[in-house]
Amino acid sequence: MTHRLAVAVEAPQYSGLGGLLDYLGGPLPPGSLVRAPLGRREVPGVVWDAPPADPAQAPLPDEALRPVAQVLSSLPPLSAAWRQLVAFTSAYYQRGLGEVALSVLPPELRKLDDEKLARRIAKLRKSAEKGATPDAGTAAESAETAKPAVPDAGLEPTLTEDQRAAVEAVTAGADSTFLLHGVTGSGKTEVYLQAAAHTLAQGRQALVLVPEINLTPQLEARFAERFRGRRLVSLHSGLTPAQRLKNWLLAHLGLADLVLGTRLAVFASLPRLGLIVVDEEHDPSYKQQEGARYSARDLAVYRGRLERAPVLLGSATPSLESWQRAQQGRYKRLDLAQRIGGGVLPEVRLVDMSLLPRTHGVTTALSPQLVDALRERLALGEQSLLFLNRRGYAPVLHCTECGWKSGCPHCSAWRVFHRSDRTLRCHHCGFTERVPRACPQCGNLDLQPLGRGTERLEEQIAEALPGARVARIDADTTRAAGALQERLAAVHAGEVDVLVGTQMIAKGHDFRRITLVAAVNPDSALFASDFRAPERLFALLMQAAGRAGRDASQAARSQMWLQTWHPTHPLYAALRRHDFERFAASQLAERESAGLPPYTHLALLRAEARTVEAATAFLEDAAARAGEFTEAAEVLIYPAVPPPVARVADVERMQMLLEAASRGALQRLLWQWMPVLYELRAAHKGLIRWAVDVDPLAI
Ligand code: ADP
Ligand code: ZN
Ligand code: ZN
C-alpha cells in the first residue's frame, strides 16, 4: 500500500507556499527524516504535515509521483512544535520551508544512512544509561547522570531580594516573556542558573542562547559547575560536524538537560523544553545575515509561546524593541537594580579632544590625561583596557604630495594599512597587496598613514608607557586556533598591563583586575547613517564599562574614559549617569518622530549585479509589480539606493526599503510579492543575487 507524503526538501527553485513536494511511501509520521529523489539527485527531506487540499488545483495522480528513496527510521520524528517553528520562520522571513528545515539540522545528518544513524543513537542511549559522559563538545561531565532532582544545593548563593523576585516570576510564568534588566555584575546569570535549576528539577530541558561563540566557554563553565551530574551540551558553529551531530542528537533524544548555544541553537530539537534564556538579548549577532535572515531572539519569544515555556531575555541595555514591549506590558520587566556586593559602576570621564593642542596630521591621538591615568594604573599594578573599533595600523594610507589614497580597486572602500606585514588589505573583499614603495600616482616616496587602528594604538601605548606589558586582541592577532584563549588567559593571570583591542574585548569577559577602561574614538557612531548606531554604541560602552571594577574591592576606583569631540552629546550624558532608561526614552522618542522601528516595520529588498543599472532595474521592476497588489497601499516603498559600501569584489549592490505601520500588512505584501520576484529574477539576466531581509538590522 502506498501513501502520499508531503516532504520538505531543499528545492532548487521557489516551490511556492510551503515548499513541499509530494512523494509516495509507507505510512510515516510527520517529522520523519527521509531521502528523496529530486531530478537526478537524491536529497534529504523532512516529512511534513499534509497541506490542506487546494481546490484550485487538481492533485497529481499517484503515477506521476516518485517514491521516497530511504527512511531514517531510527531517528525519532521531529516534533509538531519544531515543525511549527520552522514553518513560522519560513513564512515570516520568506524562505523555502525545506531550505529552512534542512539548514537548521546538523549537516552530518544528511550523510548518514539509517544503519549508521541507528548505531550512533544506540551508543548515545547506552552511555546515557551507564551514566557515562558524552565527550568532546560537552562540558558537564559526571558519573551521576542518573541521579534525579536538584543536584546543586549548597552551591547556590543566597539570592538578593531582586533576584528572588525575578526567579519566582519566571518559574511561575509559563508562556510569558520576561525582560531581565540589570547592569553587568547585577546577578543576571545567577537568575538564569536558578531558573534553569527549577526547570531541570521539573524534568524539563533548558535552552540558553548567547550571542557569540567566544562567550560560550565562560558561561558553559559556570553552568557546568552548577549542574554537575546533569548533561549539558553546546551547539554552535565552532564544533566539528561530528560533535554538532552528537550534541544535537543528545538534545533531540531528550538525553541532554541543558543546551547552550549561539543563534542556530534556537532550532535545537528539545522534546521537554521548559525554559529559554537569551543572554545579551540586544546583541546584533542574534540576527542571521544570510539565507533565512532570522532573529534568534525573536524566534525564541515565538517558540516560548508555542511550547508554553517562559522566555527570559537578559541585558544591561535591552534592544529598543524589547524595551518598548516591556513598557507596553507585553513582556514582564524584571529589574536588578544594583551590582552584587554593592559594587558601584565605574566613574565615566570624558576627555574633550577639541581642547587638545592640534598635533600635525593626527586627529585621534591619545590624550595626555589618559596617558597619565594609564601610567598611574601601571604603577599600582592594575590593568587597563583600551578599545578602538578598527583593526590594522591605519584605515588609509595616503600620499603627502598628490593626495592619492589606498582605495580598493574592487570595492568602494579604503584598503587598510597593516604594518606588521606591510600590506594594504581590503576588509571587504580580502584583496591584499604589499605596500607600494612609492606613490602609484606621482612616485612620491612619502606615504603616510591616516587615522589609527589597534595595531598603531598598541605601538603608541608601548611608546608612551615604556616597560608596560601590552597585549592586543583583535581578529588579526587571534586568527590561529587557541590564540584568543591564550591571550585571555595571560590577561587573567596578570601577565598583561594594558590590553588593546577591538570590541571583541569589550563584551562579556570576566576580567578581574581591570580598573580602567577607555574608548579611544567612540564618536564615529554618533553621526552614522545607520539609525541603530547610537543604540549599539550605548550598549557597547555600557558593556565595556562593565569590564572595569568587577572585583568589588576595586570597584570604587574604577573608571571609564571616553575621548570625544562631542562631550555634550546627550548619549554621553546618559552614559555618565549609567542611565539606560533615559537614553532609551530619548531614542524611542526620536524613532517615533522619524517613523522608525519599533514604531514601524521594515523589510529590505537587496540586489547585486555587475552594474548599478542592472541592480536598479530589478528593484524598479519589483517596485512596479508590488504596486499591483492592494496591500501595497499600506506599505511605503522607497526608491532604490546604494548601501554604505556599495561595491564589494566588483559586485554592485543596491537596496530598496519597505516600510509599514503594521507588521501584518508588510507580511501580506511580501507573501504576494515573492512569487513575482522569482519570476522577475529569471527575466533579469544581469542580476547576480537578490534577497529579502525582514526586520533588517541596518538600512
Ligand atoms: P551578571 O550576569 O548580571 O553580570 P552575575 O550573575 O555574573 O551578574 O553576578 C556577578 C557576580 O556576583 C558573580 O561572580 C556571581 O557569582 C556573584 N553573585 C551573583 N548573585 C549573587 C548572590 N545572590 N550572592 C552572592 N554572589 C552573587
Ligand atoms: Zn602621490
Ligand atoms: Zn575590496
PDB file of C-alpha atoms in Angstrom, residues 95 234 320 341 371-372 572:
ATOM      1  CA  ARG A  95      12.422  31.476   2.601  1.00  0.00           C
ATOM      2  CA  SER A 234      26.706  23.172  23.400  1.00  0.00           C
ATOM      3  CA  LEU A 320      14.545  49.254  21.982  1.00  0.00           C
ATOM      4  CA  GLY A 341      28.077  43.186  46.761  1.00  0.00           C
ATOM      5  CA  VAL A 371      48.230  58.537  29.262  1.00  0.00           C
ATOM      6  CA  ASP A 372      48.716  59.862  32.809  1.00  0.00           C
ATOM      7  CA  TYR A 572      27.438  60.534  26.712  1.00  0.00           C
TER       8      TYR A 572
END
